[in-house]
mmCIF file of N, CA and C in Angstrom:
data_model
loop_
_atom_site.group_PDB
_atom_site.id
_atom_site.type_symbol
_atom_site.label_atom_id
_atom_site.label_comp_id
_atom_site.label_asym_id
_atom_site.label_seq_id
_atom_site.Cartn_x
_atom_site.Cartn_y
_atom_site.Cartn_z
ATOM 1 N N UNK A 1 -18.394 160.445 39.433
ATOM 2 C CA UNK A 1 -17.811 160.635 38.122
ATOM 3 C C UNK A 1 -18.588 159.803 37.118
ATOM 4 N N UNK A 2 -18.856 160.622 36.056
ATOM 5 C CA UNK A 2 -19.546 159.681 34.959
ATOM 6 C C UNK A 2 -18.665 158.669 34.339
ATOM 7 N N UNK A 3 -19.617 157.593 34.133
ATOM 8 C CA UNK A 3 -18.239 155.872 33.289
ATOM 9 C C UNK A 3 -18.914 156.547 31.924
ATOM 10 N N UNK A 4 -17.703 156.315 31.287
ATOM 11 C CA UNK A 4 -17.404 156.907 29.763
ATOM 12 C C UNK A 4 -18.123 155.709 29.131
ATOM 13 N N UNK A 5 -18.890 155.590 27.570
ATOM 14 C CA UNK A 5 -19.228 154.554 27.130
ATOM 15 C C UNK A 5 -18.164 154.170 25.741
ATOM 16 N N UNK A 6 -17.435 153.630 25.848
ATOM 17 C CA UNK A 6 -16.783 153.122 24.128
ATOM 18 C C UNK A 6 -17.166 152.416 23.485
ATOM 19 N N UNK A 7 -18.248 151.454 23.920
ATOM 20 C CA UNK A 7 -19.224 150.459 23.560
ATOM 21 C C UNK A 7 -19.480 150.456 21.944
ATOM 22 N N UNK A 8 -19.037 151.920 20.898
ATOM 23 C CA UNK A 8 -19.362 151.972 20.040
ATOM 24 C C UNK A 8 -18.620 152.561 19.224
ATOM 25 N N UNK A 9 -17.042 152.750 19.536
ATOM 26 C CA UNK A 9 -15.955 153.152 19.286
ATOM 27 C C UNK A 9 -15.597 152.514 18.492
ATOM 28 N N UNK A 10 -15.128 152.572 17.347
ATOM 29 C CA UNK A 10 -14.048 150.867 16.517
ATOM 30 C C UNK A 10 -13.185 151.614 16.269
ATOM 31 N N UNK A 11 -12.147 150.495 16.856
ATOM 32 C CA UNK A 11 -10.695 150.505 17.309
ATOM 33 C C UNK A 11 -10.092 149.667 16.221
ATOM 34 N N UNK A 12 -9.361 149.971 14.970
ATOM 35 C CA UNK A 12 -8.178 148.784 14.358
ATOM 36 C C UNK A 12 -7.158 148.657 15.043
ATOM 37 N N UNK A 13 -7.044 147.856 15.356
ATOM 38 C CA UNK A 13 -5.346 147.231 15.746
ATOM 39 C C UNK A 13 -4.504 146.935 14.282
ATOM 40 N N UNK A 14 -3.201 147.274 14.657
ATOM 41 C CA UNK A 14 -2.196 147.150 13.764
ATOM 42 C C UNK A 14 -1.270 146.671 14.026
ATOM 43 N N UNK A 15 -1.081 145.057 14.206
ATOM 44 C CA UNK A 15 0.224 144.833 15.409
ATOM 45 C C UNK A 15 0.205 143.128 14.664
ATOM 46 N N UNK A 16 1.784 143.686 13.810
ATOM 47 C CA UNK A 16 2.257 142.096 13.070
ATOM 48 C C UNK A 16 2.004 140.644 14.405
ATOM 49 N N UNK A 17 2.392 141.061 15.424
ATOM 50 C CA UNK A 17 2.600 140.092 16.491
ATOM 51 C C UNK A 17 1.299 139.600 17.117
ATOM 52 N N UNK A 18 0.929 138.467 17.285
ATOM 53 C CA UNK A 18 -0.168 137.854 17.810
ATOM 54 C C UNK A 18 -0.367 138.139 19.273
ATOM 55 N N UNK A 19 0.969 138.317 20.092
ATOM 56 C CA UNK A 19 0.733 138.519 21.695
ATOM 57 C C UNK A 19 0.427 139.975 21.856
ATOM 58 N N UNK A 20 1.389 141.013 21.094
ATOM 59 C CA UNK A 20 0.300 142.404 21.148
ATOM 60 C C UNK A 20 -0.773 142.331 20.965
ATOM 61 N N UNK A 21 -0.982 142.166 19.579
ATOM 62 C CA UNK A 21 -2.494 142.351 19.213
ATOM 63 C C UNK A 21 -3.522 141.920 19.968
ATOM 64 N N UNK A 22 -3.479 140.633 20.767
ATOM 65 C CA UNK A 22 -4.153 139.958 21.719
ATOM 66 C C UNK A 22 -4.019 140.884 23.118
ATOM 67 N N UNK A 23 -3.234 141.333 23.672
ATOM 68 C CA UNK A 23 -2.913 141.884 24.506
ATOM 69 C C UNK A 23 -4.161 143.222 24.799
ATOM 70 N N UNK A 24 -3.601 143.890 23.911
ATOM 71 C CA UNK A 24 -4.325 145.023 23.242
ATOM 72 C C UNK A 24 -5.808 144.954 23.487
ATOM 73 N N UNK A 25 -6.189 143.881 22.737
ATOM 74 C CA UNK A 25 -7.506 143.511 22.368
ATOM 75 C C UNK A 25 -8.254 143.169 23.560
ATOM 76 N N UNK A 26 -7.457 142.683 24.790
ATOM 77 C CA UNK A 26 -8.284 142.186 26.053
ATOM 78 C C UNK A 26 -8.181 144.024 26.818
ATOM 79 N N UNK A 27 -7.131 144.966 26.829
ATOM 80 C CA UNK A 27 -7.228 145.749 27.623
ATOM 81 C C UNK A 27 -8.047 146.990 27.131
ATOM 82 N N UNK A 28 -8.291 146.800 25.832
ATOM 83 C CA UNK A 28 -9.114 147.736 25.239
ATOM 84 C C UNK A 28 -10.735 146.953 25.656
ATOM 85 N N UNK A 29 -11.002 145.386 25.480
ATOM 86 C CA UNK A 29 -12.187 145.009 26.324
ATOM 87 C C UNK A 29 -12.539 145.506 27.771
ATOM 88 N N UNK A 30 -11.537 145.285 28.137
ATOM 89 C CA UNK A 30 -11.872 145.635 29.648
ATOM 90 C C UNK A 30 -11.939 146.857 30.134
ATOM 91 N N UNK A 31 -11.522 147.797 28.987
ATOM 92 C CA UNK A 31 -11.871 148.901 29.180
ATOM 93 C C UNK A 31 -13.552 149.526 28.406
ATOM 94 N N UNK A 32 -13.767 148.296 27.694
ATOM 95 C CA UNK A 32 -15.599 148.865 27.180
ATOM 96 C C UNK A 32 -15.561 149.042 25.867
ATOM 97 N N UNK A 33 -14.515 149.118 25.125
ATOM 98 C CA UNK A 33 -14.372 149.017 23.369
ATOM 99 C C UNK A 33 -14.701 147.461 23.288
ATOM 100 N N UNK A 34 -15.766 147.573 22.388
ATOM 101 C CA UNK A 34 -16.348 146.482 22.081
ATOM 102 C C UNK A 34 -16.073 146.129 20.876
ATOM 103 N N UNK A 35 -16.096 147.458 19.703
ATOM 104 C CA UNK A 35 -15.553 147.211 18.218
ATOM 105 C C UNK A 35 -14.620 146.932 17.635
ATOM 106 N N UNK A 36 -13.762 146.314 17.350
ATOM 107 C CA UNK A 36 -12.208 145.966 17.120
ATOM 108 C C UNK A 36 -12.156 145.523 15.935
ATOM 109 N N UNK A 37 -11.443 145.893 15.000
ATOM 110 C CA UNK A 37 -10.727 145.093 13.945
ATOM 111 C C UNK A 37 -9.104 144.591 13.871
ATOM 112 N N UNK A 38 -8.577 144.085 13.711
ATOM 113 C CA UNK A 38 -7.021 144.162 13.434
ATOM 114 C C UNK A 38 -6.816 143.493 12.435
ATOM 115 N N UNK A 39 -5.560 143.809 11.901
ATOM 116 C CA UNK A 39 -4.332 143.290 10.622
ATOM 117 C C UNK A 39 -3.126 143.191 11.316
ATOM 118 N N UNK A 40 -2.435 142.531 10.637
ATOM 119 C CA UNK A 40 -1.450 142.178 11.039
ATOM 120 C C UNK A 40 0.068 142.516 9.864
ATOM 121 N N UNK A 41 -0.258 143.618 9.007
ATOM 122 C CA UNK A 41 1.025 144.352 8.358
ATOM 123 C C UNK A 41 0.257 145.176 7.606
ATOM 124 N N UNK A 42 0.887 146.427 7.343
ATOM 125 C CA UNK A 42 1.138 147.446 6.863
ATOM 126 C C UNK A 42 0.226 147.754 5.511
ATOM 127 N N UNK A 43 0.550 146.152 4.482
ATOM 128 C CA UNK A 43 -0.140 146.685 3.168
ATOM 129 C C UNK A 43 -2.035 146.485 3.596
ATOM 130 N N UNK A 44 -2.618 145.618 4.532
ATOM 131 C CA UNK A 44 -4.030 145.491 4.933
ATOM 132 C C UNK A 44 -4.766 146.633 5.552
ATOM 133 N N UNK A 45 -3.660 148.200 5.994
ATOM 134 C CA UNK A 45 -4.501 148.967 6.354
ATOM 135 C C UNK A 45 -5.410 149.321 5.717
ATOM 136 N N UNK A 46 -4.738 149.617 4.508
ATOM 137 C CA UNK A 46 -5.754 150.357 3.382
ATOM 138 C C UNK A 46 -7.165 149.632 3.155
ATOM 139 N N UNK A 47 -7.431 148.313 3.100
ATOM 140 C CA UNK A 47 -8.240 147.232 2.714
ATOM 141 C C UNK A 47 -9.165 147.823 4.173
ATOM 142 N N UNK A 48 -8.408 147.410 5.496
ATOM 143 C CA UNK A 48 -9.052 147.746 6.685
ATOM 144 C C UNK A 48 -10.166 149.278 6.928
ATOM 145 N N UNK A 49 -8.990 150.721 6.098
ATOM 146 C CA UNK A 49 -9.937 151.686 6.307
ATOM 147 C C UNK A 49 -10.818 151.590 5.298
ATOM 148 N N UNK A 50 -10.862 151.105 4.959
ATOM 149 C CA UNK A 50 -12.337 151.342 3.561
ATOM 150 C C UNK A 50 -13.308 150.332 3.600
ATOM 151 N N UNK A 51 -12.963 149.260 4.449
ATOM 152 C CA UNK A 51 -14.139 148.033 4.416
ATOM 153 C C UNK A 51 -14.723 148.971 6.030
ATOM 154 N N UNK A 52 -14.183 149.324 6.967
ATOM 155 C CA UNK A 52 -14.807 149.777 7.974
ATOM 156 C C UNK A 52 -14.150 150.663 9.087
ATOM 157 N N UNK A 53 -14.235 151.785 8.322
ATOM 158 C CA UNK A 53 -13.562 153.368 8.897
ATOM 159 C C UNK A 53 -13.412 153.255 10.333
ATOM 160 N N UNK A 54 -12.313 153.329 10.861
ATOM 161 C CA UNK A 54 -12.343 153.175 12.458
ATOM 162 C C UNK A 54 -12.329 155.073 12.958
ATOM 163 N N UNK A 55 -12.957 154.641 14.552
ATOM 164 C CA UNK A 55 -12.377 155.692 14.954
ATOM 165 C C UNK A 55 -10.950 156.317 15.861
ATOM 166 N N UNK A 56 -10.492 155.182 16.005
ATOM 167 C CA UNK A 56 -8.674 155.086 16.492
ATOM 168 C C UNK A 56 -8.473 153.860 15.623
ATOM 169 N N UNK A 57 -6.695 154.212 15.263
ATOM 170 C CA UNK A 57 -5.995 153.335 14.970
ATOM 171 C C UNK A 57 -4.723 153.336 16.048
ATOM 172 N N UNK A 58 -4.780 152.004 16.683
ATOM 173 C CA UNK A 58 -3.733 151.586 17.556
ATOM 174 C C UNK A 58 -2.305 150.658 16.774
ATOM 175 N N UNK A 59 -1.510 151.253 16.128
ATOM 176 C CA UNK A 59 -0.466 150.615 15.748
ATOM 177 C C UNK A 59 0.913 149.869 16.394
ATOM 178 N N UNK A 60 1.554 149.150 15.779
ATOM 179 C CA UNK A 60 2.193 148.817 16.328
ATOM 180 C C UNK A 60 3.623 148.530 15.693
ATOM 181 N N UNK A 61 5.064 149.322 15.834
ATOM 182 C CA UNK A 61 5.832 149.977 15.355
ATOM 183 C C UNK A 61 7.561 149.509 15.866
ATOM 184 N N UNK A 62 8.118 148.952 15.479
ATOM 185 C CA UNK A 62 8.629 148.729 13.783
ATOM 186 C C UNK A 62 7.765 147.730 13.037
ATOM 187 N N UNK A 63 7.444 147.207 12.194
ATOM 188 C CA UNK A 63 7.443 146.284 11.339
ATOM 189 C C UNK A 63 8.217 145.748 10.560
ATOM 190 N N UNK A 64 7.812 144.353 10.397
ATOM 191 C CA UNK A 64 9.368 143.593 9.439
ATOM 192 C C UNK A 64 9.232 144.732 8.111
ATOM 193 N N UNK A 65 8.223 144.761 7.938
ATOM 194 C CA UNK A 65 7.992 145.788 6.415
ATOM 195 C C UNK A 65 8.554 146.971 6.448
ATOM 196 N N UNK A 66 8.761 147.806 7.557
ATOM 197 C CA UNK A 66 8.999 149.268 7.733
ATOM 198 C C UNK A 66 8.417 149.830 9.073
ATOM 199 N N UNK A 67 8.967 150.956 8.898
ATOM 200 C CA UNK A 67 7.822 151.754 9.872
ATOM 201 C C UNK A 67 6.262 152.121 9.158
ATOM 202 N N UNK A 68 5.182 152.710 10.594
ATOM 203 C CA UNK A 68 3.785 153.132 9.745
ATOM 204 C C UNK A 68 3.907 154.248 9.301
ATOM 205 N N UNK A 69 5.405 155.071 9.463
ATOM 206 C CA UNK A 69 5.069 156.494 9.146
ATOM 207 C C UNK A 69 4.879 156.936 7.493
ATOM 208 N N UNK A 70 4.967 155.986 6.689
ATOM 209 C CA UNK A 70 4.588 156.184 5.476
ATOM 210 C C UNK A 70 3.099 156.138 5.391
ATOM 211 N N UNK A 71 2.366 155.435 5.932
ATOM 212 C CA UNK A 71 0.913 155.219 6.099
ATOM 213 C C UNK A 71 0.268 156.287 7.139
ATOM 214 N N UNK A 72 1.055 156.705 7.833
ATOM 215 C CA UNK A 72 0.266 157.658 8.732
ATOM 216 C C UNK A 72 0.416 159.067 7.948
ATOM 217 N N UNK A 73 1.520 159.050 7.304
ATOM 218 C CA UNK A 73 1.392 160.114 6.623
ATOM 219 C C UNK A 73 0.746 160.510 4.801
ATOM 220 N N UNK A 74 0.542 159.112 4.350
ATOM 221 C CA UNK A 74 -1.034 159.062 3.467
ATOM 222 C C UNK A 74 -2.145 159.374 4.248
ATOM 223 N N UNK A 75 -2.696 158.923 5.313
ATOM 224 C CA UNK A 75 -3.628 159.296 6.156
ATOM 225 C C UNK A 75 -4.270 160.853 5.708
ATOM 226 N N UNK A 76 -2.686 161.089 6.471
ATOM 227 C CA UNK A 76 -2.819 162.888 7.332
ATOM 228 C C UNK A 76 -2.891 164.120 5.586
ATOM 229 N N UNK A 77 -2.770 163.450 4.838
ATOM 230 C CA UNK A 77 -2.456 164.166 3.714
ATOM 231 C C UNK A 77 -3.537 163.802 1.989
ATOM 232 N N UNK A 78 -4.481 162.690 2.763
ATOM 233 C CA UNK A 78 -6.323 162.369 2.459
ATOM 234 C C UNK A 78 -5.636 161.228 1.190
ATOM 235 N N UNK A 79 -4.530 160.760 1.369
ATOM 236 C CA UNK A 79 -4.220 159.796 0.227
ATOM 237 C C UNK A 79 -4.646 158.569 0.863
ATOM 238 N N UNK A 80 -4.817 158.204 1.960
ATOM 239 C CA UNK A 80 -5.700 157.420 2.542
ATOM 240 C C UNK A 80 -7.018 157.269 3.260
ATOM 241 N N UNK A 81 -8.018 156.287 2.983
ATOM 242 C CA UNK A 81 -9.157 156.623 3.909
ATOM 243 C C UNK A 81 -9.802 157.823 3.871
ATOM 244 N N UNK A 82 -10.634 157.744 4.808
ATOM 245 C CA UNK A 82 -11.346 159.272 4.868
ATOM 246 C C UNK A 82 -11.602 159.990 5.623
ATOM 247 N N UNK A 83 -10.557 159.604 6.650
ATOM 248 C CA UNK A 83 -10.639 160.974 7.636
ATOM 249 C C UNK A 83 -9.292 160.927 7.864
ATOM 250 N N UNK A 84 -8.529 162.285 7.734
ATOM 251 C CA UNK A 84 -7.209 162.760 7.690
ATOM 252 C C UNK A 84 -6.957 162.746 8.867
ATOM 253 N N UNK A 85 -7.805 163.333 10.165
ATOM 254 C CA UNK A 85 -7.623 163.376 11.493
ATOM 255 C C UNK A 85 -7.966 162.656 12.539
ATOM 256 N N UNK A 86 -7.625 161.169 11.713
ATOM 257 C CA UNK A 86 -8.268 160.165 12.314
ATOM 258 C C UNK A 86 -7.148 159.434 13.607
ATOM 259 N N UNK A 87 -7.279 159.820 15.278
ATOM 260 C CA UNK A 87 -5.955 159.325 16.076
ATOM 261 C C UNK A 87 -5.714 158.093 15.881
ATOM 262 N N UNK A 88 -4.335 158.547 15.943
ATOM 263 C CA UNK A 88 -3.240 157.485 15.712
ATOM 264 C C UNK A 88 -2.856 156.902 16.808
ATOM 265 N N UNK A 89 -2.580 155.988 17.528
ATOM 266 C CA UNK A 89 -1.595 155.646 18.622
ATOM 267 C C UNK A 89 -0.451 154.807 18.441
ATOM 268 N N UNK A 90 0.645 154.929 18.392
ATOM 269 C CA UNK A 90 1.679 154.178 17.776
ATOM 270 C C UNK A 90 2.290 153.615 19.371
ATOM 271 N N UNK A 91 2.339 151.999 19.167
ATOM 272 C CA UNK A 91 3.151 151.392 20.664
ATOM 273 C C UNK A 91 4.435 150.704 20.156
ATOM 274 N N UNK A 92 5.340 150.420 21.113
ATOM 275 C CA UNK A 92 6.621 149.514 20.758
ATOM 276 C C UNK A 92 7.323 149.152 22.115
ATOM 277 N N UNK A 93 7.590 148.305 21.981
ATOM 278 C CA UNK A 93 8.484 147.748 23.223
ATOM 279 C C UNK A 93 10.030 148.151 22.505
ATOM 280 N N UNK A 94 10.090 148.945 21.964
ATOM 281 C CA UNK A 94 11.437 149.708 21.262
ATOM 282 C C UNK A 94 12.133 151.246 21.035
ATOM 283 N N UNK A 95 12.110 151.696 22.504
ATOM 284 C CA UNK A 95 12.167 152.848 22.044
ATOM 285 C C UNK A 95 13.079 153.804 21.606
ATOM 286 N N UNK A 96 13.923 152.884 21.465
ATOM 287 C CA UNK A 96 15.095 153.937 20.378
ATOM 288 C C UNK A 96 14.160 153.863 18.789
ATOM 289 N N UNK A 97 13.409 152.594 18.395
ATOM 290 C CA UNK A 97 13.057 152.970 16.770
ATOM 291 C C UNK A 97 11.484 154.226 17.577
ATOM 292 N N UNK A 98 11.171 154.309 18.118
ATOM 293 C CA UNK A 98 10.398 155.075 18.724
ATOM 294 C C UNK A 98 10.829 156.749 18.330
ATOM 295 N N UNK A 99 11.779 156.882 18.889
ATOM 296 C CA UNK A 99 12.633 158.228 18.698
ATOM 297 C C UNK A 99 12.987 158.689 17.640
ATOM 298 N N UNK A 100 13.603 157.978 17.146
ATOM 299 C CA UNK A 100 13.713 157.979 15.557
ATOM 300 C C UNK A 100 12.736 157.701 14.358
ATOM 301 N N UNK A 101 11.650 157.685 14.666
ATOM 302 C CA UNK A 101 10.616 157.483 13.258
ATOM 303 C C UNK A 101 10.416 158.832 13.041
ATOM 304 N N UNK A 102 10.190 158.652 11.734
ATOM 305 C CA UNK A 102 9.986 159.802 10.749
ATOM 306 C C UNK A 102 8.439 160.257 10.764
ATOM 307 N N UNK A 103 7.507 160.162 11.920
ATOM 308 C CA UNK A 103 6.234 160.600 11.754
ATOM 309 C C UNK A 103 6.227 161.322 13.106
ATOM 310 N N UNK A 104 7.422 161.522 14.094
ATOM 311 C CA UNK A 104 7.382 162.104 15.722
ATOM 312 C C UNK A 104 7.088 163.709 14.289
ATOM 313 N N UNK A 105 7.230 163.804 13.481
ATOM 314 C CA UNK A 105 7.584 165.350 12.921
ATOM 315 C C UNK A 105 5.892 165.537 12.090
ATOM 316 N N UNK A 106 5.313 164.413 11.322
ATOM 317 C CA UNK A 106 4.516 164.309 10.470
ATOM 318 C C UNK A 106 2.432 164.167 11.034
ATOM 319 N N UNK A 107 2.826 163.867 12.649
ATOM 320 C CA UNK A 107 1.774 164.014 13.319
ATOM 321 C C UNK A 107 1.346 162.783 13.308
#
């Protein structure tokens, strides 16, 4: 089987919490993503996609601020950044606010 290269992938992290984000950041290493950025709330995405366009965003969902589905859905609709179809991955150790966010509908 061919080993996949991510070596050149950039990955933002989006995760208020220092032990996700860290978390994250070692299993996405060890998996060969070498490029990483993260923030740590909601209003720094915007700052994040425009200083250096990722190609996944790994979020991390509720926030004290809100949910991302207001931001994922600027994304998907070119009011953010510049790629509309840029994957999303949303995580939570919460999954009732999981079920209930307003972006399971918005993509």
């Amino acid at each position: 089987m061919k080993k996949l290269n991510f070596g050149d992938v950039h990955v933002l992290i989006v995760a208020h919490d220092k032990v996700t984000a860290a978390s994250l950041k070692t299993i996405l290493r060890n998996a060969g993503f070498n490029s990483m950025g993260s923030v740590k709330g909601l209003a720094d995405i915007k700052t994040a996609l425009d200083e250096e366009p990722p190609d996944l965003m790994i979020c991390e969902c509720p926030f004290p601020e809100g949910d991302p589905g207001g931001v994922i859905h600027a994304l998907r609709h070119h009011e953010l950044g510049s790629n509309p179809f840029l994957p999303v991955i949303k995580v939570t150790s919460d999954i009732r606010a999981a079920m209930e966010s307003p972006n399971r509908k918005e993509g």
